[in-house]
Short mmCIF file of C-alpha atoms and ligand atoms in Angstrom, two decimals:
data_model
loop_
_atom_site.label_atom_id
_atom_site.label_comp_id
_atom_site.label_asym_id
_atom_site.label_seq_id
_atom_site.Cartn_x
_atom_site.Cartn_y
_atom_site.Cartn_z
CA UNK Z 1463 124.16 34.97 -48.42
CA UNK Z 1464 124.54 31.64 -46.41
CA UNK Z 1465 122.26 31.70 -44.03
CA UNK Z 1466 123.12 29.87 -40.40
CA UNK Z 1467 123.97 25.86 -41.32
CA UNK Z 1468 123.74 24.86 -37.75
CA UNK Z 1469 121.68 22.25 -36.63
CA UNK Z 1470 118.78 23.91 -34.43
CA UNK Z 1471 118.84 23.15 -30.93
CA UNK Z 1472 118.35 19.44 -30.39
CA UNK Z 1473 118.94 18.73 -27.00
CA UNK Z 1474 121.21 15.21 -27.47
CA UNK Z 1475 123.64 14.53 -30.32
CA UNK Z 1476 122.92 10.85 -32.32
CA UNK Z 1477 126.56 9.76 -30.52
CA UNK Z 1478 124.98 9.65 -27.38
CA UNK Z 1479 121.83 8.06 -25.30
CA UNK Z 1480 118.44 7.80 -27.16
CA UNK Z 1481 117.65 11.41 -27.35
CA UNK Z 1482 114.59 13.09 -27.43
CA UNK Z 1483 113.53 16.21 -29.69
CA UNK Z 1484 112.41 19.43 -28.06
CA UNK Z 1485 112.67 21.21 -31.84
CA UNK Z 1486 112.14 20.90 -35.25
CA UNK Z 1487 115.02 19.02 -36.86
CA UNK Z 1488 114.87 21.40 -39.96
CA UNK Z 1489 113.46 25.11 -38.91
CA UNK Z 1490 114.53 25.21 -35.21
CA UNK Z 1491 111.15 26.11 -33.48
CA UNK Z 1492 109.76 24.42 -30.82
CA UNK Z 1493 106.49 23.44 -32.04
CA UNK Z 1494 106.44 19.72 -32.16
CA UNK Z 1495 102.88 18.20 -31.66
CA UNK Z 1496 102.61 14.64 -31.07
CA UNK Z 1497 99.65 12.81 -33.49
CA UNK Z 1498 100.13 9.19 -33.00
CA UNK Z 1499 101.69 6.31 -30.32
CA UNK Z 1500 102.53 3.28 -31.63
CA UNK Z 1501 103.47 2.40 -28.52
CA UNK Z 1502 106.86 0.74 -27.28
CA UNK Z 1503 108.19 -0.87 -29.80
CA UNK Z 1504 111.36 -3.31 -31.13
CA UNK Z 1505 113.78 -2.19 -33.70
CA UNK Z 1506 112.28 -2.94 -37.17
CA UNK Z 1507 115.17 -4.98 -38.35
CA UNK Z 1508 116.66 -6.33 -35.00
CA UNK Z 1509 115.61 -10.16 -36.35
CA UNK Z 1510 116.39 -12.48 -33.18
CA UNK Z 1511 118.85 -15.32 -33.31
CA UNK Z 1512 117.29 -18.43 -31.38
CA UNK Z 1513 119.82 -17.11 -28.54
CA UNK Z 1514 118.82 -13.72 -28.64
CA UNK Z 1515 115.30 -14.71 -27.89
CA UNK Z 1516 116.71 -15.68 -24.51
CA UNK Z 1517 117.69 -11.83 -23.89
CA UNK Z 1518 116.25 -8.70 -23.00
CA UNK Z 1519 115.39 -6.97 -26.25
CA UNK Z 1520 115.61 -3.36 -26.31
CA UNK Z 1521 112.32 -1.22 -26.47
CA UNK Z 1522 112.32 2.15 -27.47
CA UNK Z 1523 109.16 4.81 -27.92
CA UNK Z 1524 107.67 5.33 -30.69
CA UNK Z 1525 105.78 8.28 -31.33
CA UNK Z 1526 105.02 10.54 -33.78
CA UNK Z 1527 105.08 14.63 -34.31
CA UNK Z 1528 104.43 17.28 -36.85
CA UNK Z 1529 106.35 20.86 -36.24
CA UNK Z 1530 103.32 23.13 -36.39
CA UNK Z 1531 105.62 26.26 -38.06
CA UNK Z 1532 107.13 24.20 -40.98
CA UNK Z 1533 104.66 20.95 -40.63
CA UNK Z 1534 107.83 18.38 -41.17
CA UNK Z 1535 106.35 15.16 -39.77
CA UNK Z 1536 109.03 13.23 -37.52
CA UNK Z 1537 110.04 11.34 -34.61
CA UNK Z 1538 110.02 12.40 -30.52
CA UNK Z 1539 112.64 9.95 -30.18
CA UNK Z 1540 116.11 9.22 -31.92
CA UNK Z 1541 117.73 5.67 -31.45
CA UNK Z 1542 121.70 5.91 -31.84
CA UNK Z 1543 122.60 5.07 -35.41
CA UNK Z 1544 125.06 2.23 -34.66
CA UNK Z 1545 122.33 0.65 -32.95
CA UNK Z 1546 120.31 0.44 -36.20
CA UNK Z 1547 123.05 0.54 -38.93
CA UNK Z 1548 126.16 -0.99 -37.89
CA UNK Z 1549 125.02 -4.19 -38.56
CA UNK Z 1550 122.17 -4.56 -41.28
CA UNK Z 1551 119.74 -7.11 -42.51
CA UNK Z 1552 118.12 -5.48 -45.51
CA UNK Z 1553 119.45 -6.09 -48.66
CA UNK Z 1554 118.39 -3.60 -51.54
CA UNK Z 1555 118.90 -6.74 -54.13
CA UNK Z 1556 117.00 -9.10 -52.25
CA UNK Z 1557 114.04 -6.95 -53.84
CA UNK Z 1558 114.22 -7.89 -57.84
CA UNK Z 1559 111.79 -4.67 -58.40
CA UNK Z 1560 114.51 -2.69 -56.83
CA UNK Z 1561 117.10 -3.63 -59.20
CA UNK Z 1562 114.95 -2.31 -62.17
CA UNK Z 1563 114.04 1.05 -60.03
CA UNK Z 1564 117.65 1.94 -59.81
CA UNK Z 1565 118.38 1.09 -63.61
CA UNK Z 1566 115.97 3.50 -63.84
CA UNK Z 1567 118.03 5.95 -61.32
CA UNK Z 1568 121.04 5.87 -63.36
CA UNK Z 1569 119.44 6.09 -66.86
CA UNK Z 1570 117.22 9.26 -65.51
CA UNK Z 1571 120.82 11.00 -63.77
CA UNK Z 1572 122.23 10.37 -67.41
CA UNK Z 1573 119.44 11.80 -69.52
CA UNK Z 1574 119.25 14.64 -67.17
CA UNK Z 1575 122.53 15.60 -66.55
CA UNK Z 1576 124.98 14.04 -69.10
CA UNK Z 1577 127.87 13.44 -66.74
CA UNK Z 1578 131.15 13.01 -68.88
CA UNK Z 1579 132.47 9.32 -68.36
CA UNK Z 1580 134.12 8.36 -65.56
CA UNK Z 1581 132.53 11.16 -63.44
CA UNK Z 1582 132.11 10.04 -59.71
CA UNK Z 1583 128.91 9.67 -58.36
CA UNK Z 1584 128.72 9.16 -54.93
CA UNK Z 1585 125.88 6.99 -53.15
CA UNK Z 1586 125.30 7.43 -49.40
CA UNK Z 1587 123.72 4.09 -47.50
CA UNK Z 1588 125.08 2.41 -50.39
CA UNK Z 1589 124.02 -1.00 -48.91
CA UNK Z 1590 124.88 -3.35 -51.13
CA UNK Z 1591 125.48 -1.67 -54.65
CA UNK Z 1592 122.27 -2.42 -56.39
CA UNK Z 1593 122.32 1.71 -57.40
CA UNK Z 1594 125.71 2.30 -57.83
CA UNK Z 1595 126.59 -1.21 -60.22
CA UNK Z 1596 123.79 0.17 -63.13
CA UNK Z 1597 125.82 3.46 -62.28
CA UNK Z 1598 129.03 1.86 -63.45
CA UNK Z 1599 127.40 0.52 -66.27
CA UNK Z 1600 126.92 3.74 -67.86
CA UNK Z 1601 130.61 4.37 -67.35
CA UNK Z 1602 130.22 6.58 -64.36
CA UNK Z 1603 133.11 6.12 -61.33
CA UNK Z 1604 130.70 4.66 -58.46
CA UNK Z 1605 131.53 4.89 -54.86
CA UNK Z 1606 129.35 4.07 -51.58
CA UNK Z 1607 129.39 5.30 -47.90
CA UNK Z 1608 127.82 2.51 -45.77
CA UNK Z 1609 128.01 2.21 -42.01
CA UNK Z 1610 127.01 -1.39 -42.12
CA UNK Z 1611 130.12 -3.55 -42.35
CA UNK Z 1612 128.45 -7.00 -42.83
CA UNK Z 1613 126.58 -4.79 -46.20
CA UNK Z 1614 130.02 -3.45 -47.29
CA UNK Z 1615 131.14 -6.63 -47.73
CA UNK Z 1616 128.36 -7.60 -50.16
CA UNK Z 1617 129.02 -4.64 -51.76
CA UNK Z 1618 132.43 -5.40 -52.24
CA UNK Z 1619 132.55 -8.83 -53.29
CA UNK Z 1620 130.10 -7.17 -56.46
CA UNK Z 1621 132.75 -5.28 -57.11
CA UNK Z 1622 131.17 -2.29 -55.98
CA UNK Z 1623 133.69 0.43 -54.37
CA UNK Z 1624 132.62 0.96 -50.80
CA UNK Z 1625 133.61 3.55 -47.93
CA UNK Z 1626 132.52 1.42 -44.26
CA UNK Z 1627 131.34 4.95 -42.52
CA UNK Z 1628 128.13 6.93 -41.28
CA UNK Z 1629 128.30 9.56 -44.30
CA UNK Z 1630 129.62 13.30 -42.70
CA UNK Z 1631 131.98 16.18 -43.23
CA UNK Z 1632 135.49 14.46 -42.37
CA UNK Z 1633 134.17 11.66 -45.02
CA UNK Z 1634 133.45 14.17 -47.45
CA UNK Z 1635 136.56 15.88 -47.28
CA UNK Z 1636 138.09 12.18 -47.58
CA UNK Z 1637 136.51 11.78 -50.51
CA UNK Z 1638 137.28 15.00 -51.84
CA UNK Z 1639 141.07 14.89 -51.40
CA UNK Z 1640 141.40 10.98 -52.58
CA UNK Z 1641 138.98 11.27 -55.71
CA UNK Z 1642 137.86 14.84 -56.01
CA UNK Z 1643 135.00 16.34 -55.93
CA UNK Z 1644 131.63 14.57 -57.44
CA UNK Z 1645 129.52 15.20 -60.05
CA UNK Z 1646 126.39 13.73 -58.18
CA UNK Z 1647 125.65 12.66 -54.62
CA UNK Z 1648 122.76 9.97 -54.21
CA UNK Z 1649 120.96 9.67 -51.30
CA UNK Z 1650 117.93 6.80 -51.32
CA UNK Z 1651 116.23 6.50 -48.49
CA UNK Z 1652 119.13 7.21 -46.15
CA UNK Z 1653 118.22 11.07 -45.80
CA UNK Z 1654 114.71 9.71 -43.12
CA UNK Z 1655 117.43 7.89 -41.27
CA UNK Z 1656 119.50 11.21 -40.84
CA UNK Z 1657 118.99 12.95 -37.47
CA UNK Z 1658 121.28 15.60 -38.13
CA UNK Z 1659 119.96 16.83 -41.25
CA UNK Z 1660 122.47 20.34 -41.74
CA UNK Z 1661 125.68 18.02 -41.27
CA UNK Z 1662 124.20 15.87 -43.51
CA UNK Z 1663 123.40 18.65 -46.51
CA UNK Z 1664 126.62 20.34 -45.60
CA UNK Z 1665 128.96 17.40 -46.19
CA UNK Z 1666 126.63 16.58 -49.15
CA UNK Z 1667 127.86 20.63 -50.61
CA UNK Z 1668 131.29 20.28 -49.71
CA UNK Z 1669 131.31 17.16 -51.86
CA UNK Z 1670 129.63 18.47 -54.61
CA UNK Z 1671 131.25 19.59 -57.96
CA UNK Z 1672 130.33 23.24 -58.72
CA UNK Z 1673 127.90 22.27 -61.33
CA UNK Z 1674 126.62 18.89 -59.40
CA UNK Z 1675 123.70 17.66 -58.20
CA UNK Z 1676 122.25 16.02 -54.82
CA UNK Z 1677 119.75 13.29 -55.43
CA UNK Z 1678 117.34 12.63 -52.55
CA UNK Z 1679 114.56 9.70 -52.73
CA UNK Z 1680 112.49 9.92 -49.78
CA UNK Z 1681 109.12 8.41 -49.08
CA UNK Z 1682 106.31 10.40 -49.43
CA UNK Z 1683 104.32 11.98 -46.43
CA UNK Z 1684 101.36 12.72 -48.77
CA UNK Z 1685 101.29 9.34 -49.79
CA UNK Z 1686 102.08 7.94 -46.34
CA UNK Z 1687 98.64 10.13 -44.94
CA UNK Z 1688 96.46 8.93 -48.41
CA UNK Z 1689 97.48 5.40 -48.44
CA UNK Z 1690 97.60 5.19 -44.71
CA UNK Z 1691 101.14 3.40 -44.36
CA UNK Z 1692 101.15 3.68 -41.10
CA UNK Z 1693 103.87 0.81 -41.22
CA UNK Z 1694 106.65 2.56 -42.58
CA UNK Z 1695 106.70 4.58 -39.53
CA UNK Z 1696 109.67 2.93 -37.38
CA UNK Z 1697 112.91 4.19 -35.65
CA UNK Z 1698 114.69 4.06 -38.59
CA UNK Z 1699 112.93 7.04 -40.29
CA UNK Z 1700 113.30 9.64 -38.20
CA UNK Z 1701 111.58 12.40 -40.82
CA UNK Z 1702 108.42 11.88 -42.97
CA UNK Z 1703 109.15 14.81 -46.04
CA UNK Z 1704 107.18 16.67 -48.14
CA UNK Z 1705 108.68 19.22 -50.60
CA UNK Z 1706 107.79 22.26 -48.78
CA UNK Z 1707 110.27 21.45 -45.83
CA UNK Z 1708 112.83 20.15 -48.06
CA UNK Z 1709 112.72 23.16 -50.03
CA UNK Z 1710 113.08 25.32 -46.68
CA UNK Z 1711 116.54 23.45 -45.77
CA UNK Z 1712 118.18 23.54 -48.87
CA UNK Z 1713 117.42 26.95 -48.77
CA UNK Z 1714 119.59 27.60 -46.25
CA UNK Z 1715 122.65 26.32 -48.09
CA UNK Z 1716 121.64 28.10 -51.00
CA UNK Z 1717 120.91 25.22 -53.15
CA UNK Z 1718 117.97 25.25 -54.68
CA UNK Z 1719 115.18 22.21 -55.32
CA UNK Z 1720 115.62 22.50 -59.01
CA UNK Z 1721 112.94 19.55 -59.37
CA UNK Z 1722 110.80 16.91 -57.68
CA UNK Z 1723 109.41 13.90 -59.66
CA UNK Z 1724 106.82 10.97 -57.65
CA UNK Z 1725 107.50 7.90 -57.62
CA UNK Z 1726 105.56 4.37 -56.94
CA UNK Z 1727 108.71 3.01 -54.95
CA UNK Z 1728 107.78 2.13 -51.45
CA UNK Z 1729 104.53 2.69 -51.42
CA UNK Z 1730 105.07 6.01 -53.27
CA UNK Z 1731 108.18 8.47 -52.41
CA UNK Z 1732 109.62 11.41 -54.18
CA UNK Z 1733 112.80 12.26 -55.75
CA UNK Z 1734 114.09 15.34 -55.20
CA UNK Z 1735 117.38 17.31 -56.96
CA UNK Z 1736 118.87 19.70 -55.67
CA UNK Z 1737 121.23 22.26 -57.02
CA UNK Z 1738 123.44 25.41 -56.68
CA UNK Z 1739 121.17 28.24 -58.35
CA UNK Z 1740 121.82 28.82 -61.84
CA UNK Z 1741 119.95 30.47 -64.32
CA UNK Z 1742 117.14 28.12 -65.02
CA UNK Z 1743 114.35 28.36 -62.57
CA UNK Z 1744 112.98 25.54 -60.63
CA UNK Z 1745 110.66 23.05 -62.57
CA UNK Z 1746 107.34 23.78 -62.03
CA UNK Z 1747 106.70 20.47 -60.06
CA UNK Z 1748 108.43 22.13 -57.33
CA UNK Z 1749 105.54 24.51 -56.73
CA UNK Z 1750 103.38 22.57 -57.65
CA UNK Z 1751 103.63 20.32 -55.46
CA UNK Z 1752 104.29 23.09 -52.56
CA UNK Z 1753 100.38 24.47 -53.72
CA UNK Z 1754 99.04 20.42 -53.67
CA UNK Z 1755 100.40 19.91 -49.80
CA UNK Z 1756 98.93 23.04 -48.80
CA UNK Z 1757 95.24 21.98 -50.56
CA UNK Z 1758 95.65 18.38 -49.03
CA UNK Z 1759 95.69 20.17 -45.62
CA UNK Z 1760 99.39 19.20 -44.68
CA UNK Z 1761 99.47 22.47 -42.88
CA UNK Z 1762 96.29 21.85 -40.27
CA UNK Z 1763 97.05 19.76 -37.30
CA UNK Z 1764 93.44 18.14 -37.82
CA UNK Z 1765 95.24 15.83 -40.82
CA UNK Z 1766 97.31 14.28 -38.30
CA UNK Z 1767 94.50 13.51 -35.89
CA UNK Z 1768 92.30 11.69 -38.55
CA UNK Z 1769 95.60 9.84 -39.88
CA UNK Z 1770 95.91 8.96 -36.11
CA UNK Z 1771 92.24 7.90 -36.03
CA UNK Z 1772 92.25 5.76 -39.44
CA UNK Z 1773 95.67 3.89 -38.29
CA UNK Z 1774 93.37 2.93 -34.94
CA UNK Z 1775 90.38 2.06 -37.11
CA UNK Z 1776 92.82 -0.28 -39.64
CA UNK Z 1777 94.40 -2.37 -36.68
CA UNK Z 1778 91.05 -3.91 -35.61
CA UNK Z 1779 89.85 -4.27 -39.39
CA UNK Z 1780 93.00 -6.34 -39.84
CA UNK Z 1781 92.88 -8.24 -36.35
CA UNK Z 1782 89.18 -8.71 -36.82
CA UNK Z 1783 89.74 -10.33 -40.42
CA UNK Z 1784 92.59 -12.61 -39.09
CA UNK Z 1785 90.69 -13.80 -35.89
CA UNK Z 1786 87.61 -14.48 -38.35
CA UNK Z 1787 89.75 -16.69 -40.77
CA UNK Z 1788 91.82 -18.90 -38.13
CA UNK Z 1789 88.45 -19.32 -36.14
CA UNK Z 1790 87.47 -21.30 -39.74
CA UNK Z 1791 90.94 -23.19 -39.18
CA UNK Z 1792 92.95 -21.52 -42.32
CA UNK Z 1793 96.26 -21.60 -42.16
CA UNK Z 1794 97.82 -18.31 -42.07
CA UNK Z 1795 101.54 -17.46 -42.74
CA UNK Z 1796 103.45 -13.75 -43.90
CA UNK Z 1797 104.73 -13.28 -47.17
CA UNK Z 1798 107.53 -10.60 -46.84
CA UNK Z 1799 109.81 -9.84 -43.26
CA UNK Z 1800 110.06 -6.13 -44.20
CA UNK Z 1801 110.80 -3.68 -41.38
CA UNK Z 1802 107.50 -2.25 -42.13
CA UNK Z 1803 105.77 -5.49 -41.40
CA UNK Z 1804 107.11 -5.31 -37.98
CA UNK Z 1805 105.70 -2.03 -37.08
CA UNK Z 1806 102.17 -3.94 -37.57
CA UNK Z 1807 102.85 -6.63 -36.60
CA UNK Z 1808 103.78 -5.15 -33.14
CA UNK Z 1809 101.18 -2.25 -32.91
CA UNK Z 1810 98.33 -4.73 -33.71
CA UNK Z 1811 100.25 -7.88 -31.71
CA UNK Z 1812 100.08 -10.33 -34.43
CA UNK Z 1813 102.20 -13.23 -32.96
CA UNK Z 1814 102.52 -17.10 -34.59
CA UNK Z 1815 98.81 -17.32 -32.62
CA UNK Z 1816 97.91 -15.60 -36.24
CA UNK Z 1817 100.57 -16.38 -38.32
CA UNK Z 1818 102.93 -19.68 -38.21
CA UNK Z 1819 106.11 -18.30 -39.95
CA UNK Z 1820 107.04 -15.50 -42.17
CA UNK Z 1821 108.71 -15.81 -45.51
CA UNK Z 1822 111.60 -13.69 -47.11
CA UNK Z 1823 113.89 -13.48 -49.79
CA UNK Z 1824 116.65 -12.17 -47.79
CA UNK Z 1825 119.09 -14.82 -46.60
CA UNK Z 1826 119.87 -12.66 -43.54
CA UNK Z 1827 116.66 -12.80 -41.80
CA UNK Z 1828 116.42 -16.80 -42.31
CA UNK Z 1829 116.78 -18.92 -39.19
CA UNK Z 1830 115.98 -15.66 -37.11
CA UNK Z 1831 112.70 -14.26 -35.45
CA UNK Z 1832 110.79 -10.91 -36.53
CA UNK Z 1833 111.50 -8.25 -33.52
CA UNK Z 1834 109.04 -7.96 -30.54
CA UNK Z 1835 106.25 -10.85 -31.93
CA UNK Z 1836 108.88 -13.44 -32.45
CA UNK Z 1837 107.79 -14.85 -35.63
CA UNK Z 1838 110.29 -17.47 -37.18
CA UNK Z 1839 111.17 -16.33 -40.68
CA UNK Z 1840 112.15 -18.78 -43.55
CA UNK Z 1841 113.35 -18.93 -47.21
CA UNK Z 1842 110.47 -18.59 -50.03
CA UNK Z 1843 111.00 -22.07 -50.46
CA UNK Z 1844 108.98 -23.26 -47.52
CA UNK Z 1845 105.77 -21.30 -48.68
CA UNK Z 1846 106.32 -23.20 -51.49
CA UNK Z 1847 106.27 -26.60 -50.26
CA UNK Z 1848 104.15 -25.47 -47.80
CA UNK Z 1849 100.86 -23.75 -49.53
CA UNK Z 1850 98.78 -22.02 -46.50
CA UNK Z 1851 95.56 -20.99 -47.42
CA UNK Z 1852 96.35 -17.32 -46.53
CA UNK Z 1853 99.49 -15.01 -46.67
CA UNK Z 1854 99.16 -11.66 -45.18
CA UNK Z 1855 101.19 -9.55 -47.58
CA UNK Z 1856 103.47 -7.76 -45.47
CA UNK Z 1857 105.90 -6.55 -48.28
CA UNK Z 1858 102.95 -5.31 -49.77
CA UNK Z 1859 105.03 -2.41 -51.42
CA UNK Z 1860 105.57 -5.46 -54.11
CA UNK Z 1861 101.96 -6.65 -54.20
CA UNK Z 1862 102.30 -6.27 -58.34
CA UNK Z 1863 104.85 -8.17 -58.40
CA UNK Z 1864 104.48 -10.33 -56.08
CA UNK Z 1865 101.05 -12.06 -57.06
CA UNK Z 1866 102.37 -12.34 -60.43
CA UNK Z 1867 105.24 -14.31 -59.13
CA UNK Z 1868 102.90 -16.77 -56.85
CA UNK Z 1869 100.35 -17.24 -60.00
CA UNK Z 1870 100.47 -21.45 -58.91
CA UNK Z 1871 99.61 -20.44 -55.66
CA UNK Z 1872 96.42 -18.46 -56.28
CA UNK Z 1873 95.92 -20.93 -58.78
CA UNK Z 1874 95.66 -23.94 -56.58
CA UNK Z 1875 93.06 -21.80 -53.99
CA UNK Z 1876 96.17 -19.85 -51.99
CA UNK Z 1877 94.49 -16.43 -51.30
CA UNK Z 1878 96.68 -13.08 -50.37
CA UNK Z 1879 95.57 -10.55 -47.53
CA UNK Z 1880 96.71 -7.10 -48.45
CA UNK Z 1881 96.90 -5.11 -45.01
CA UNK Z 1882 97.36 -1.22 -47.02
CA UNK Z 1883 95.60 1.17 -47.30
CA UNK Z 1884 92.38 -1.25 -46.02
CA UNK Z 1885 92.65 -5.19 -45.25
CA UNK Z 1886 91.38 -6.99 -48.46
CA UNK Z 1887 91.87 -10.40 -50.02
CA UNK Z 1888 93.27 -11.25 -53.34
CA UNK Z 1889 92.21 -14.83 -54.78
O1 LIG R 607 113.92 2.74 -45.74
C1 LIG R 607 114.15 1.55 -45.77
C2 LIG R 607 113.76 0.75 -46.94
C3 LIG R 607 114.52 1.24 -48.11
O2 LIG R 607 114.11 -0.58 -46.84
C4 LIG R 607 114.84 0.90 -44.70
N1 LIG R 607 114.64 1.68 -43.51
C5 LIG R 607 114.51 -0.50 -44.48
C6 LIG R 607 113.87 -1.19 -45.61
O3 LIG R 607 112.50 -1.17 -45.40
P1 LIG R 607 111.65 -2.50 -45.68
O4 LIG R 607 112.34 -3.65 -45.10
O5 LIG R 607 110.27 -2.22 -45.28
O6 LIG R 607 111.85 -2.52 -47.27
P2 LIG R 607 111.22 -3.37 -48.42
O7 LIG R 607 112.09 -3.17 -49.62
O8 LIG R 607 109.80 -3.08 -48.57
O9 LIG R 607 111.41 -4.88 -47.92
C7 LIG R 607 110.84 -5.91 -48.67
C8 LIG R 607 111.17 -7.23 -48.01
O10 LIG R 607 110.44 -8.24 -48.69
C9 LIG R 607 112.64 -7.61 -48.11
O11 LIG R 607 113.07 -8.21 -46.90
C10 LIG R 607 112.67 -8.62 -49.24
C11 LIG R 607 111.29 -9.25 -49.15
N2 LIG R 607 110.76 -9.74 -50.44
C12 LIG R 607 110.39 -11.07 -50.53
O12 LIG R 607 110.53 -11.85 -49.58
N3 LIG R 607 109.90 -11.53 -51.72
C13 LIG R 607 110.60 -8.86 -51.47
C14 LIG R 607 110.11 -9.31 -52.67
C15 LIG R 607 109.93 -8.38 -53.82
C16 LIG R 607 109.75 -10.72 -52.81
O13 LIG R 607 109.29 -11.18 -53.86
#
C-alpha cells in the first residue's frame, strides 16, 4: 500500500525566494532543532570574477538542524537551485581520485546487477560524465540530467549524452517515452542538494525498470560528527543522511534499502540501493548500520551540541596555528579551492592576511576569487614555481593522494597543514 508521496509541509517551494523550513523534509513533523551557526555566509562555489568583486555578493544563513522525531540532520534555510546549479564550477574530473571511484561505480553496478548490454543507466547531476563514460565502457547506454549548462557542455564534447535540466517527474517521463524505462538511476551526491526529496524519489520510480535499481551516494552524517567535517556543511547540501532516515522515505514508495556499503569518498559517504521488494531480504548492513547510529547516539540531541562545541573548539586551533606560523614569517598559501574550503575559510575568516593565493586543478576557478574571503585562486602550476613553506590542505578529502603527488615539495622542506578532523602538519 503506497503510503502518501507528498512532500510534508514546507512552507516555500525551491522555485521561489530563499525559503525557510518549519518541518522535516522527510517525515513531516515539526521538530527541527537548530545545533550549529556558521553564521552568514557566501555560496561555496560562487568564485568572484575581478568585476564581481566590485558587487554586492549575496549572503545567505547558514544554520544547521536535526528533526528530533526522525533525527535527519539538515538545513533552516534553502537557496533557489538555479542560484547554485545553473552555472557550475566543480568539475568531477578535475579530481583524478574521482575518476578511479566511479570505475569503481560501474564495475560494482555490473557485478551486482548484471545489466544486459546496452541497458540505460541514468545519472542525475551528471556534471561532466566522469560516472557515466566508465558506464559506457561496460557497454551500458549512459545518459545524464544536469542543470548546469556550462557542465553539459563538457559533458558533451566527451561524448557523454546529456539532458540540460533540474532532474523531476516531466523529465522522467521524457526519458521514459524517448528511451524507455532504465535499468538503474545514479544519484552521487546530488540527492543533499535535493530540497524536495518525494519529487525527487518519485520521478526516480517512475523511471525505474520493474526490476531496477536507484543508486544513492551521499556523505555520511556519522562520519561528518566523528571526523568533525564541519566544512562540508554549505548551502548546497541541504540534508546530512544516515540510513535510518533514508530507509524511512523509501519506505514510503515501497522500495526498499536492499543494501548500504561505506565508502572513503569525501571524507567518508555511503552508498545506498534501493529497490522494489522482492524476495530477498535486505542485506544485513542495512540494520546494521540502523543498530550502529542508534549506539553512536544519533538519536540524542546532546550529539549535536558537542559536534557544535568541537567545530567552535577547531576554528581557534586552526586560527591559532596559522597566526603562530606567519608571526615566524612563513609563507602560507591553500592547496585545493573546494567548496568545503570556503565554509572554513569564512566561519574562521581566513583572508590573504593568512593565506596569499589558493591553488586548484579546476580551470574554472582560475583567475577568480574564493567567495566571501576573496582569495585569488591559481593553476597548480604556480605552487609549483612558487614553493611556500606551508599549504593548508583545504581539499583535504585527497590528502593520500595529494602528498604523494607533491613528494618534491615535502622533499625540499614544503610542509602541509591538514585542517580535519584536528589541525596538524605533515613534513
Ligand atoms: O557535493 C559536492 C561535491 C561532490 O563536490 C558538491 N556540492 C561540490 C563539490 O564539493 P567540493 O568542491 O568540496 O569537492 P571536492 O571534490 O572535494 O573538491 C576538490 C577540489 O580540489 C576541486 O576543486 C579540485 C581540487 N583538487 C586539486 O586542486 N588538486 C583536487 C585534487 C585531487 C588535486 O590534486
Amino acid at each position: 500500500m503506497m503510503r502518501s508521496t507528498r512532500a510534508p509541509g514546507s512552507r516555500s517551494s525551491p522555485k521561489s525566494n530563499r525559503g525557510v523550513l518549519s518541518r522535516c523534509r522527510i517525515c513531516g513533523a515539526q521538530t527541527l532543532k537548530k545545533f550549529l551557526s556558521l553564521g552568514p555566509s557566501p555560496l561555496a562555489n560562487n568564485f568572484l570574477t575581478t568585476e564581481q568583486l566590485r558587487r554586492r555578493e549575496p549572503y545567505f544563513p547558514l544554520d544547521v538542524c536535526v528533526c528530533t522525531t526522525c533525527w535527519l540532520v539538515q538545513l533552516a534555510d534553502v537557496v533557489p537551485p538555479e542560484t547554485m546549479f545553473a552555472q557550475y564550477l566543480y568539475l568531477t574530473g578535475a579530481s583524478p581520485p574521482m575518476r578511479l571511484h566511479f570505475a569503481g561505480l560501474a564495475a560494482d553496478l555490473v557485478r551486482r546487477f548484471s545489466p544486459p548490454r546496452a541497458s540505460l543507466i541514468i545519472d542525475v547531476g551528471s556534471n561532466d560524465g566522469t560516472f557515466l563514460e566508465q558506464a559506457q565502457a561496460h557497454g551500458l547506454r549512459g545518459l545524464g540530467v544536469e542543470p548546469a549548462a556550462n557542465v553539459v557542455a563538457v559533458a558533451e564534447a566527451r561524448g557523454v549524452e546529456t539532458l540540460n535540466a533540474f532532474f523531476n517527474m516531466e523529465v522522467a517521463e521524457r526519458i521514459v517515452r524517448d528511451k524507455g524505462p532504465a535499468r538503474a538511476v545514479v544519484a552521487t551526491n546530488v540527492f543533499a542538494h535535493v530540497h524536495d526529496l518525494y519529487g525527487f524519489v518519485a520521478a526516480a520510480v517512475r523511471l525505474l525498470a520493474e526490476d531496477g535499481v536507484f543508486v544513492l551516494e551521499v556523505p555520511y552524517v556519522v562520519e561528518m560528527l566523528d571526523r568533525l567535517e564541519f566544512d562540508t556543511i554549505y548551502h548546497e547540501h541541504l540534508s546530512y543522511f544516515g540510513v535510518r532516515p533514508l530507509t524511512l522515505l523509501f519506505d514510503r514508495f515501497g522500495m526498499q534499502v536492499t543494501h548500504v556499503s561505506r565508502l572513503k569518498v569525501h571524507g567518508g559517504s555511503i552508498r545506498v540501493y534501493a529497490q522494489r521488494p522482492r524476495d530477498a531480504a535486505p542485506s544485513q548492513a542495512v540494520s546494521e548500520l540502523v543498530a550502529q547510529e542508534t549506539a553512536r547516539g544519533l538519536g540524542t540531541f546532546e550529539t549535536y551540541e558537542l559536534f557544535a562545541q568541537r567545530v567552535h573548539a577547531l576554528k581557534h586551533e586552526l586560527t591559532g596555528l596559522l597566526r603562530q606560523l606567519k608571526a615566524r614569517g612563513s609563507r602560507i598559501v591553500g592547496y585545493g579551492a573546494p567548496a568545503k574550503g570556503n565554509t572554513l575559510l569564512n566561519f574562521c575568516r581566513i583572508g590573504t592576511d593568512m593565506l596569499e593565493y589558493v591553488i586548484d586543478t579546476t580551470p574554472f576557478k582560475h583567475g577568480r576569487y574564493t567567495p566571501g574571503m576573496h582569495i585569488p585562486v591559481f593553476p597548480e602550476t604556480r605552487f609549483q614555481s612558487d614553493r611556500p613553506d606551508y599549504a593548508l590542505l583545504l581539499a583535504w578529502n585527497y590528502a593520500d593522494d595529494i602528498l604523494k603527488k607533491e613528494v618534491v615539495y615535502r622533499e625540499q622542506g614544503g610542509k602541509f597543514i591538514i585542517p580535519i578532523p584536528h589541525p596538524f602538519i605533515v613534513s
